[in-house]
């Protein structure tokens, strides 16, 4: 998420400076690679790079390809194969035993449907969405639509001028991606041209609500900002909750705990951490959270006895969490990393949130027996 937000910001600055630019997107990967499909990099005509499509080995050659696309003003698919000795001769050594397909697209600011406008639209609305990018592995030099369709949960934001049957098929694939919350590729034979569709499921940025504005919150905000999360601070003390202390916070709310629910929207990408060191304040926030639709993650700083006491007080008041809500409550908050300092505790908190959102075990990668990243691959060809 952070990468896309950085690219959107760089695009706006380049647009204001009237710079020409191109977007490089990893659209398909065979075997192993440093970055997966969906990785992006923005290149401006003066050679500025934002984002990354590899661990650094492809960026030099990709810069040259992007400048060519800027000059020619048409999409270009480039394939990098680690098994190809010619790639090594040109200094492109992936070191991952994989094949990476990258689509380069010139960005035309006057076109409201270019890729970065579509991504900006998706992030502005804070909705899950599907972006469809079409390219040709069989004939990489042929003109291709590129990034063509953006579909949100409640609307079709944009669509390319395909025929009715093809549009309908793409919308069906987008619906599958939204339901399954997974990206995939699929091939189509469209008007005698074999096209591959990268159907990309994209979530909005994580929204982190922190109740508290003490010194131990500072590193949590810093790490969350580094990840591109949107951070909202909630505290009743204006001396603590202010932009001078927390310049990296997106929003700072000085409010009573019973007032916050009118100011913050809770969605599937919202996570909460209770860090006020004020029992009654944390209790009041937790009480209102349990009246909302189930949060994905609620972390409670402090000993387990504190959380048990809060839950007991809520039960006495007639508010008993559901099983789903109990599964979303983590107290004491954080992974068991042996954390002692505020920075180490912040690391354990942010790591646990990432673990929960990703649905992972947080074990060491050396213990994994299968691939680090899973892909659904390319399905059978459909004739449209």
PDB file of N, CA and C in Angstrom, residues 12 59 61 64 121 127-128 134 250 260 293 304 323 333:
ATOM      1  N   UNK A  12       1.510  13.110  -8.794  1.00  0.00           N
ATOM      2  CA  UNK A  12       0.930  14.445  -8.655  1.00  0.00           C
ATOM      3  C   UNK A  12       2.004  15.524  -8.769  1.00  0.00           C
ATOM      4  N   UNK A  59      15.926  -2.389 -12.139  1.00  0.00           N
ATOM      5  CA  UNK A  59      15.568  -0.977 -12.248  1.00  0.00           C
ATOM      6  C   UNK A  59      16.361  -0.221 -13.313  1.00  0.00           C
ATOM      7  N   UNK A  61      17.728  -1.316 -16.222  1.00  0.00           N
ATOM      8  CA  UNK A  61      17.234  -1.614 -17.561  1.00  0.00           C
ATOM      9  C   UNK A  61      15.790  -1.127 -17.715  1.00  0.00           C
ATOM     10  N   UNK A  64      15.567   2.467 -18.781  1.00  0.00           N
ATOM     11  CA  UNK A  64      15.756   2.664 -20.227  1.00  0.00           C
ATOM     12  C   UNK A  64      14.494   2.298 -20.999  1.00  0.00           C
ATOM     13  N   UNK A 121      -8.454   6.854  -7.524  1.00  0.00           N
ATOM     14  CA  UNK A 121      -9.894   6.752  -7.303  1.00  0.00           C
ATOM     15  C   UNK A 121     -10.189   5.640  -6.297  1.00  0.00           C
ATOM     16  N   UNK A 127     -12.439   1.677  -0.596  1.00  0.00           N
ATOM     17  CA  UNK A 127     -13.200   0.471  -0.861  1.00  0.00           C
ATOM     18  C   UNK A 127     -12.278  -0.597  -1.445  1.00  0.00           C
ATOM     19  N   UNK A 128     -12.642  -1.844  -1.230  1.00  0.00           N
ATOM     20  CA  UNK A 128     -11.960  -2.908  -1.944  1.00  0.00           C
ATOM     21  C   UNK A 128     -12.326  -2.805  -3.416  1.00  0.00           C
ATOM     22  N   UNK A 134      -4.628  -5.750 -19.147  1.00  0.00           N
ATOM     23  CA  UNK A 134      -4.583  -6.691 -20.268  1.00  0.00           C
ATOM     24  C   UNK A 134      -3.290  -6.528 -21.061  1.00  0.00           C
ATOM     25  N   UNK A 250      -2.147  10.922  10.731  1.00  0.00           N
ATOM     26  CA  UNK A 250      -3.052  11.494   9.720  1.00  0.00           C
ATOM     27  C   UNK A 250      -4.150  12.329  10.352  1.00  0.00           C
ATOM     28  N   UNK A 260     -15.870   9.354  20.057  1.00  0.00           N
ATOM     29  CA  UNK A 260     -15.024   9.033  18.914  1.00  0.00           C
ATOM     30  C   UNK A 260     -15.781   8.347  17.786  1.00  0.00           C
ATOM     31  N   UNK A 293     -19.775  -2.916  14.153  1.00  0.00           N
ATOM     32  CA  UNK A 293     -19.509  -4.162  13.417  1.00  0.00           C
ATOM     33  C   UNK A 293     -18.131  -4.689  13.814  1.00  0.00           C
ATOM     34  N   UNK A 304      -2.656  -9.310  30.996  1.00  0.00           N
ATOM     35  CA  UNK A 304      -3.888 -10.035  30.688  1.00  0.00           C
ATOM     36  C   UNK A 304      -4.971  -9.744  31.726  1.00  0.00           C
ATOM     37  N   UNK A 323     -18.373 -14.523  20.058  1.00  0.00           N
ATOM     38  CA  UNK A 323     -17.183 -15.336  19.811  1.00  0.00           C
ATOM     39  C   UNK A 323     -16.299 -14.687  18.751  1.00  0.00           C
ATOM     40  N   UNK A 333      -1.228  -7.105  24.021  1.00  0.00           N
ATOM     41  CA  UNK A 333      -1.031  -6.830  22.610  1.00  0.00           C
ATOM     42  C   UNK A 333       0.390  -7.185  22.181  1.00  0.00           C
TER      43      UNK A 333
END
